[in-house]
Amino acid sequence: MHAAHTTTSRSDAPADTRSDARRDVPSAPRDVQSDALPSAHGVDAQGDGTPAAEAYGFVGLGSQGAEIVRLCAVGGVRPRVFDLQADRVEQVRSSGVTVAPTLADLGRHATVVSVCVFADDDVRAVVAGPGGLLETMRRGGLIAVHSTCSPEVCVELATRARERGLALVDAPVSNGIRDARGRALTVMFGGGQPELRRCRPVFDLFAHTVLHIGEVGSAQLVKLLNNAVFLAHRGAAVEALREAVRLGLDPDRVRVALRTCSAAASPLPPGDQPLGLSGSGPSLTALAALLTKDLTLLDTALAAADGNAGRLGSLAREALATLLDLDRRASDAPDVRTGPAGTCPGHSVGAEVPA
């Protein structure tokens, strides 16, 4: 069996990575997860339970793409690979993969192809350019775009693929915590159930989580939201470490403290509570008063250090204002139900206290 994967190719892009063949693209929607290793020789190509051999291809061997190919090889799937940069091809050759001399050669031999290149133009070139996958793959073939690119490009290419008897899904990937089997990726999938079932055996070789988001293009939107949240939190953390130096603190010790305190808590509580979890604790309004007091104390300490209050407090206040606005709108909603203490869902009775 040889089935599809997802990734990005370029080490200088946050959630994607660059490839020298063309670049990133995403895959189809819906939430699923599996711990079972699939057979190394078959997948459900028609989505009807009939095992069928797949010939798997992979385009784009940047840092993520190369890692995906290695994990697939360990799991028994050795794809035919292609990248314009010879050094990237050489770094995976020892995994036992077959190296395609051209993109057209890969397209002619593969029934499922993962595309993990850098951006819209690269995805277009790999999929729809001269000698690309739409020209060379046989009818019934499937293309999974692991690159992070525009949702519109995925929808457009999916339409063109259907006209040629092919299917295209968006399946962008994101790094996460590495599990015991070495898998550190989440695949967000945009497309249909039959395509997801067809890709799943290979996805499970390199991803610890596969999420079906919705139609083609929807997975790209989720990936873009994820990257924005990642950058916002990482930026705030970097700012905090800079301020630690201004305050005369050891940044390494501050880093350890922040990783073990509420700063390291998940920014995404479950349900409709934008801040905090259910349990015992102050309402969001009361919690906001505590946090505002603490931010004022931080401003005072920073100003005392060198006369400049810095940006961290203002960043935190802007985030707090967003949370309070969401809470206010939830309170004003006509269908809001009050909780046991006269609080509404936004006023989480069990808001987690960060101090």
Short mmCIF file of C-alpha atoms in Angstrom, two decimals:
data_model
loop_
_atom_site.label_atom_id
_atom_site.label_comp_id
_atom_site.label_asym_id
_atom_site.label_seq_id
_atom_site.Cartn_x
_atom_site.Cartn_y
_atom_site.Cartn_z
CA MET A 1 0.00 0.00 0.00
CA HIS A 2 1.09 3.41 -0.73
CA ALA A 3 -1.19 6.21 0.34
CA ALA A 4 -1.11 9.92 0.94
CA HIS A 5 0.47 12.29 3.43
CA THR A 6 0.66 15.92 4.39
CA THR A 7 3.22 18.48 5.31
CA THR A 8 4.93 21.68 4.60
CA SER A 9 8.33 22.07 3.27
CA ARG A 10 10.56 24.81 4.40
CA SER A 11 12.49 25.23 7.57
CA ASP A 12 12.20 29.00 7.64
CA ALA A 13 8.41 29.09 7.64
CA PRO A 14 6.69 28.68 11.06
CA ALA A 15 4.18 25.97 10.46
CA ASP A 16 5.19 25.00 7.00
CA THR A 17 8.45 24.18 5.39
CA ARG A 18 9.91 24.67 1.97
CA SER A 19 10.45 22.15 -0.76
CA ASP A 20 12.34 22.51 -3.94
CA ALA A 21 9.84 20.79 -6.09
CA ARG A 22 6.96 23.19 -5.65
CA ARG A 23 5.38 23.82 -2.29
CA ASP A 24 2.69 23.36 0.38
CA VAL A 25 -0.99 22.44 0.03
CA PRO A 26 -3.79 21.29 2.41
CA SER A 27 -6.30 18.42 2.75
CA ALA A 28 -9.95 17.68 3.66
CA PRO A 29 -12.32 18.20 6.70
CA ARG A 30 -13.36 16.11 9.71
CA ASP A 31 -12.19 14.88 13.08
CA VAL A 32 -10.69 11.44 13.47
CA GLN A 33 -7.87 9.72 15.28
CA SER A 34 -6.36 6.27 15.20
CA ASP A 35 -3.69 4.43 17.11
CA ALA A 36 -3.66 1.37 14.90
CA LEU A 37 -0.89 0.93 12.37
CA PRO A 38 -2.37 0.21 8.94
CA SER A 39 -1.22 -2.58 6.69
CA ALA A 40 1.83 -1.70 4.66
CA HIS A 41 0.30 -3.14 1.47
CA GLY A 42 -3.26 -1.93 1.08
CA VAL A 43 -5.76 0.85 1.59
CA ASP A 44 -9.41 1.30 0.82
CA ALA A 45 -9.05 3.09 -2.49
CA GLN A 46 -12.77 3.30 -3.26
CA GLY A 47 -13.94 3.97 0.30
CA ASP A 48 -16.18 0.90 0.05
CA GLY A 49 -14.18 -1.52 2.17
CA THR A 50 -12.44 -3.12 -0.81
CA PRO A 51 -8.68 -3.37 -0.22
CA ALA A 52 -6.78 -2.02 -3.20
CA ALA A 53 -3.11 -1.40 -3.77
CA GLU A 54 -2.10 2.26 -3.86
CA ALA A 55 1.08 3.67 -5.31
CA TYR A 56 2.05 6.56 -3.08
CA GLY A 57 3.99 9.62 -4.22
CA PHE A 58 5.41 12.54 -2.29
CA VAL A 59 6.40 15.92 -3.73
CA GLY A 60 8.42 18.35 -1.59
CA LEU A 61 11.17 17.16 0.74
CA GLY A 62 11.71 20.11 3.04
CA SER A 63 12.18 19.52 6.77
CA GLN A 64 8.60 18.37 7.38
CA GLY A 65 8.27 16.52 4.09
CA ALA A 66 11.47 14.57 4.69
CA GLU A 67 10.35 13.61 8.19
CA ILE A 68 6.98 12.42 6.89
CA VAL A 69 8.65 10.29 4.25
CA ARG A 70 10.94 8.72 6.86
CA LEU A 71 8.04 7.86 9.16
CA CYS A 72 6.11 6.34 6.28
CA ALA A 73 9.13 4.22 5.34
CA VAL A 74 9.43 3.01 8.93
CA GLY A 75 5.74 2.05 8.78
CA GLY A 76 6.23 0.06 5.58
CA VAL A 77 5.18 2.62 2.97
CA ARG A 78 8.08 3.72 0.77
CA PRO A 79 6.79 6.38 -1.61
CA ARG A 80 8.12 7.51 -4.95
CA VAL A 81 9.50 10.99 -4.18
CA PHE A 82 10.39 14.12 -6.12
CA ASP A 83 12.05 17.41 -5.28
CA LEU A 84 13.91 19.89 -7.46
CA GLN A 85 16.79 20.08 -4.97
CA ALA A 86 19.10 17.09 -5.23
CA ASP A 87 20.40 17.45 -1.66
CA ARG A 88 16.88 17.06 -0.29
CA VAL A 89 16.39 13.93 -2.33
CA GLU A 90 19.65 12.48 -1.00
CA GLN A 91 18.62 12.98 2.62
CA VAL A 92 15.72 10.50 2.21
CA ARG A 93 17.27 8.08 -0.28
CA SER A 94 18.59 5.88 2.52
CA SER A 95 15.00 5.33 3.72
CA GLY A 96 14.47 3.00 0.78
CA VAL A 97 12.26 5.34 -1.24
CA THR A 98 12.11 5.39 -5.02
CA VAL A 99 13.37 8.66 -6.49
CA ALA A 100 11.39 9.89 -9.50
CA PRO A 101 13.56 11.55 -12.18
CA THR A 102 10.76 14.03 -12.99
CA LEU A 103 7.44 15.19 -11.58
CA ALA A 104 5.72 13.69 -14.63
CA ASP A 105 7.28 10.30 -13.89
CA LEU A 106 5.98 10.45 -10.32
CA GLY A 107 2.48 11.38 -11.55
CA ARG A 108 2.37 8.50 -14.03
CA HIS A 109 3.28 5.92 -11.36
CA ALA A 110 1.31 7.17 -8.32
CA THR A 111 -2.36 6.78 -7.46
CA VAL A 112 -2.14 8.96 -4.32
CA VAL A 113 0.24 11.92 -4.10
CA SER A 114 1.04 14.21 -1.16
CA VAL A 115 2.17 17.73 -2.04
CA CYS A 116 4.26 19.50 0.57
CA VAL A 117 5.66 22.62 -1.05
CA PHE A 118 5.83 26.26 0.01
CA ALA A 119 3.10 28.53 -1.34
CA ASP A 120 0.24 29.04 -3.79
CA ASP A 121 2.41 29.33 -6.91
CA ASP A 122 4.33 26.19 -6.01
CA VAL A 123 1.15 24.22 -5.41
CA ARG A 124 -0.26 25.39 -8.74
CA ALA A 125 2.96 24.40 -10.53
CA VAL A 126 3.03 20.91 -9.03
CA VAL A 127 -0.66 20.23 -9.51
CA ALA A 128 -1.66 22.13 -12.66
CA GLY A 129 1.58 23.18 -14.37
CA PRO A 130 3.11 21.57 -17.48
CA GLY A 131 3.91 17.94 -16.68
CA GLY A 132 2.07 18.35 -13.37
CA LEU A 133 -0.19 15.92 -11.54
CA LEU A 134 -3.40 16.84 -13.34
CA GLU A 135 -1.74 16.03 -16.65
CA THR A 136 0.04 12.84 -15.65
CA MET A 137 -2.00 10.99 -13.00
CA ARG A 138 -4.49 8.37 -14.10
CA ARG A 139 -8.23 8.80 -13.55
CA GLY A 140 -9.19 7.88 -9.99
CA GLY A 141 -6.01 9.39 -8.56
CA LEU A 142 -5.99 11.45 -5.36
CA ILE A 143 -3.91 14.52 -4.51
CA ALA A 144 -3.50 15.65 -0.88
CA VAL A 145 -2.13 19.16 -0.40
CA HIS A 146 -0.16 19.41 2.86
CA SER A 147 1.17 22.86 2.09
CA THR A 148 -0.26 25.89 3.83
CA CYS A 149 -1.78 27.88 0.99
CA SER A 150 -4.91 29.85 0.16
CA PRO A 151 -8.25 28.03 0.52
CA GLU A 152 -9.30 29.49 -2.86
CA VAL A 153 -6.41 27.77 -4.60
CA CYS A 154 -7.43 24.43 -3.10
CA VAL A 155 -11.05 24.87 -4.18
CA GLU A 156 -10.01 25.90 -7.68
CA LEU A 157 -7.61 23.00 -8.10
CA ALA A 158 -10.14 20.54 -6.65
CA THR A 159 -12.62 21.64 -9.33
CA ARG A 160 -10.04 21.21 -12.07
CA ALA A 161 -9.09 17.81 -10.67
CA ARG A 162 -12.71 16.61 -10.78
CA GLU A 163 -12.92 17.60 -14.45
CA ARG A 164 -10.04 15.21 -15.12
CA GLY A 165 -11.43 12.34 -13.07
CA LEU A 166 -9.14 13.03 -10.09
CA ALA A 167 -9.77 14.17 -6.50
CA LEU A 168 -7.90 16.86 -4.58
CA VAL A 169 -8.16 17.53 -0.84
CA ASP A 170 -6.46 20.00 1.45
CA ALA A 171 -4.59 18.44 4.36
CA PRO A 172 -2.27 20.98 6.00
CA VAL A 173 -0.25 19.80 8.97
CA SER A 174 0.86 21.36 12.23
CA ASN A 175 3.60 20.36 14.66
CA GLY A 176 2.68 19.23 18.15
CA ILE A 177 3.96 17.03 20.98
CA ARG A 178 5.78 13.94 19.69
CA ASP A 179 4.14 10.69 20.79
CA ALA A 180 5.76 7.37 21.69
CA ARG A 181 5.85 6.30 18.04
CA GLY A 182 7.65 9.47 16.96
CA ARG A 183 4.61 11.14 15.40
CA ALA A 184 4.44 14.87 16.10
CA LEU A 185 1.94 16.12 13.51
CA THR A 186 -1.76 16.90 13.37
CA VAL A 187 -3.42 16.68 9.97
CA MET A 188 -6.39 18.96 9.30
CA PHE A 189 -8.45 17.50 6.46
CA GLY A 190 -10.77 19.26 4.01
CA GLY A 191 -12.64 16.93 1.70
CA GLY A 192 -15.00 13.97 1.59
CA GLN A 193 -15.22 10.84 3.69
CA PRO A 194 -14.19 8.48 0.87
CA GLU A 195 -11.01 10.49 0.30
CA LEU A 196 -10.30 10.59 4.03
CA ARG A 197 -10.66 6.81 4.31
CA ARG A 198 -8.31 6.42 1.40
CA CYS A 199 -5.64 8.69 2.91
CA ARG A 200 -6.03 7.54 6.49
CA PRO A 201 -3.71 4.51 6.47
CA VAL A 202 -0.75 6.69 5.46
CA PHE A 203 -1.73 9.69 7.60
CA ASP A 204 -1.68 7.39 10.63
CA LEU A 205 1.95 6.56 9.96
CA PHE A 206 3.14 10.12 10.57
CA ALA A 207 0.31 11.97 12.39
CA HIS A 208 -0.92 11.35 15.92
CA THR A 209 -4.21 13.18 15.19
CA VAL A 210 -6.30 13.56 12.04
CA LEU A 211 -9.14 16.11 12.16
CA HIS A 212 -11.86 16.19 9.50
CA ILE A 213 -12.71 19.89 9.29
CA GLY A 214 -15.19 20.14 6.40
CA GLU A 215 -15.19 20.84 2.68
CA VAL A 216 -12.09 21.40 0.58
CA GLY A 217 -10.42 24.64 1.69
CA SER A 218 -11.76 24.56 5.25
CA ALA A 219 -8.66 22.88 6.64
CA GLN A 220 -6.50 25.71 5.29
CA LEU A 221 -8.59 28.24 7.18
CA VAL A 222 -8.09 26.33 10.44
CA LYS A 223 -4.35 26.13 9.79
CA LEU A 224 -4.18 29.89 9.30
CA LEU A 225 -6.08 30.50 12.55
CA ASN A 226 -3.74 28.10 14.36
CA ASN A 227 -0.65 29.90 13.12
CA ALA A 228 -2.02 33.28 14.21
CA VAL A 229 -2.76 32.00 17.73
CA PHE A 230 0.67 30.36 17.89
CA LEU A 231 2.42 33.59 16.95
CA ALA A 232 0.37 35.70 19.37
CA HIS A 233 1.25 33.47 22.32
CA ARG A 234 4.87 33.02 21.30
CA GLY A 235 5.25 36.78 20.84
CA ALA A 236 3.83 37.48 24.30
CA ALA A 237 6.21 34.91 25.82
CA VAL A 238 9.24 36.46 24.11
CA GLU A 239 8.16 39.90 25.30
CA ALA A 240 7.87 38.58 28.87
CA LEU A 241 11.42 37.19 28.77
CA ARG A 242 12.74 40.53 27.49
CA GLU A 243 10.97 42.32 30.32
CA ALA A 244 12.48 39.83 32.77
CA VAL A 245 15.94 41.07 31.78
CA ARG A 246 14.87 44.69 32.31
CA LEU A 247 13.69 43.73 35.79
CA GLY A 248 17.06 42.18 36.61
CA LEU A 249 15.76 38.60 36.60
CA ASP A 250 17.45 35.48 35.28
CA PRO A 251 15.55 34.76 32.02
CA ASP A 252 16.27 31.05 32.23
CA ARG A 253 14.65 30.80 35.64
CA VAL A 254 11.74 32.93 34.43
CA ARG A 255 11.30 30.57 31.49
CA VAL A 256 11.07 27.58 33.84
CA ALA A 257 8.59 29.41 36.07
CA LEU A 258 6.33 30.39 33.17
CA ARG A 259 6.33 26.83 31.87
CA THR A 260 5.07 25.53 35.23
CA CYS A 261 2.61 28.34 36.08
CA SER A 262 -0.70 29.38 34.53
CA ALA A 263 1.16 31.05 31.64
CA ALA A 264 1.64 27.55 30.24
CA ALA A 265 -2.06 26.64 30.55
CA SER A 266 -3.98 25.90 27.37
CA PRO A 267 -5.29 29.09 25.77
CA LEU A 268 -8.34 27.16 24.54
CA PRO A 269 -10.65 26.00 27.34
CA PRO A 270 -13.47 23.70 26.19
CA GLY A 271 -17.02 24.84 25.57
CA ASP A 272 -18.29 28.41 25.54
CA GLN A 273 -16.05 29.77 28.27
CA PRO A 274 -13.41 32.06 26.77
CA LEU A 275 -11.45 32.21 30.02
CA GLY A 276 -11.14 29.52 32.67
CA LEU A 277 -12.63 26.11 33.32
CA SER A 278 -15.64 24.94 35.27
CA GLY A 279 -15.12 24.48 38.98
CA SER A 280 -14.85 26.88 41.85
CA GLY A 281 -13.47 30.36 41.32
CA PRO A 282 -14.36 33.99 40.74
CA SER A 283 -16.58 35.25 37.91
CA LEU A 284 -14.86 36.63 34.83
CA THR A 285 -15.66 40.18 35.96
CA ALA A 286 -14.04 39.59 39.33
CA LEU A 287 -11.09 37.85 37.69
CA ALA A 288 -10.66 40.79 35.32
CA ALA A 289 -10.40 43.14 38.31
CA LEU A 290 -7.65 40.96 39.79
CA LEU A 291 -5.76 40.82 36.51
CA THR A 292 -6.06 44.57 35.91
CA LYS A 293 -4.59 45.18 39.34
CA ASP A 294 -1.71 42.83 38.53
CA LEU A 295 -1.03 44.51 35.19
CA THR A 296 -0.84 47.86 36.95
CA LEU A 297 1.72 46.42 39.36
CA LEU A 298 3.75 45.12 36.39
CA ASP A 299 3.68 48.54 34.70
CA THR A 300 4.89 50.16 37.92
CA ALA A 301 7.76 47.69 38.31
CA LEU A 302 8.90 48.11 34.69
CA ALA A 303 8.67 51.88 34.84
CA ALA A 304 10.77 51.84 38.01
CA ALA A 305 13.42 49.80 36.20
CA ASP A 306 14.15 52.29 33.41
CA GLY A 307 11.19 54.66 33.11
CA ASN A 308 9.46 52.63 30.38
CA ALA A 309 6.38 50.53 31.12
CA GLY A 310 6.97 48.49 27.95
CA ARG A 311 4.54 46.63 25.65
CA LEU A 312 3.69 43.51 27.60
CA GLY A 313 1.07 45.13 29.82
CA SER A 314 -0.68 46.74 26.86
CA LEU A 315 -0.73 43.45 24.99
CA ALA A 316 -2.30 41.73 27.99
CA ARG A 317 -4.88 44.51 28.44
CA GLU A 318 -5.91 44.24 24.79
CA ALA A 319 -6.43 40.49 25.19
CA LEU A 320 -8.39 41.02 28.41
CA ALA A 321 -10.60 43.60 26.71
CA THR A 322 -11.40 41.06 23.98
CA LEU A 323 -12.39 38.45 26.58
CA LEU A 324 -14.58 40.91 28.48
CA ASP A 325 -16.30 41.99 25.27
CA LEU A 326 -17.09 38.37 24.42
CA ASP A 327 -18.39 37.87 27.94
CA ARG A 328 -20.57 40.98 27.71
CA ARG A 329 -22.07 39.86 24.42
CA ALA A 330 -22.79 36.42 25.87
CA SER A 331 -24.53 38.08 28.82
CA ASP A 332 -26.67 40.23 26.50
CA ALA A 333 -27.71 37.31 24.32
CA PRO A 334 -31.47 36.57 24.67
CA ASP A 335 -30.98 32.83 25.14
CA VAL A 336 -28.32 33.06 27.83
CA ARG A 337 -29.01 30.72 30.71
CA THR A 338 -28.03 31.71 34.20
CA GLY A 339 -25.92 29.41 36.29
CA PRO A 340 -26.26 28.41 39.93
CA ALA A 341 -24.82 31.65 41.22
CA GLY A 342 -26.70 33.88 38.80
CA THR A 343 -23.80 33.80 36.38
CA CYS A 344 -24.10 33.32 32.64
CA PRO A 345 -21.97 30.84 30.66
CA GLY A 346 -19.43 33.55 29.88
CA HIS A 347 -19.08 34.33 33.57
CA SER A 348 -17.60 30.93 34.19
CA VAL A 349 -18.30 30.08 37.81
CA GLY A 350 -15.13 28.08 37.67
CA ALA A 351 -12.86 30.53 35.95
CA GLU A 352 -9.29 29.39 36.43
CA VAL A 353 -7.41 31.90 38.54
CA PRO A 354 -4.01 32.59 36.94
CA ALA A 355 -2.41 33.68 40.18
#
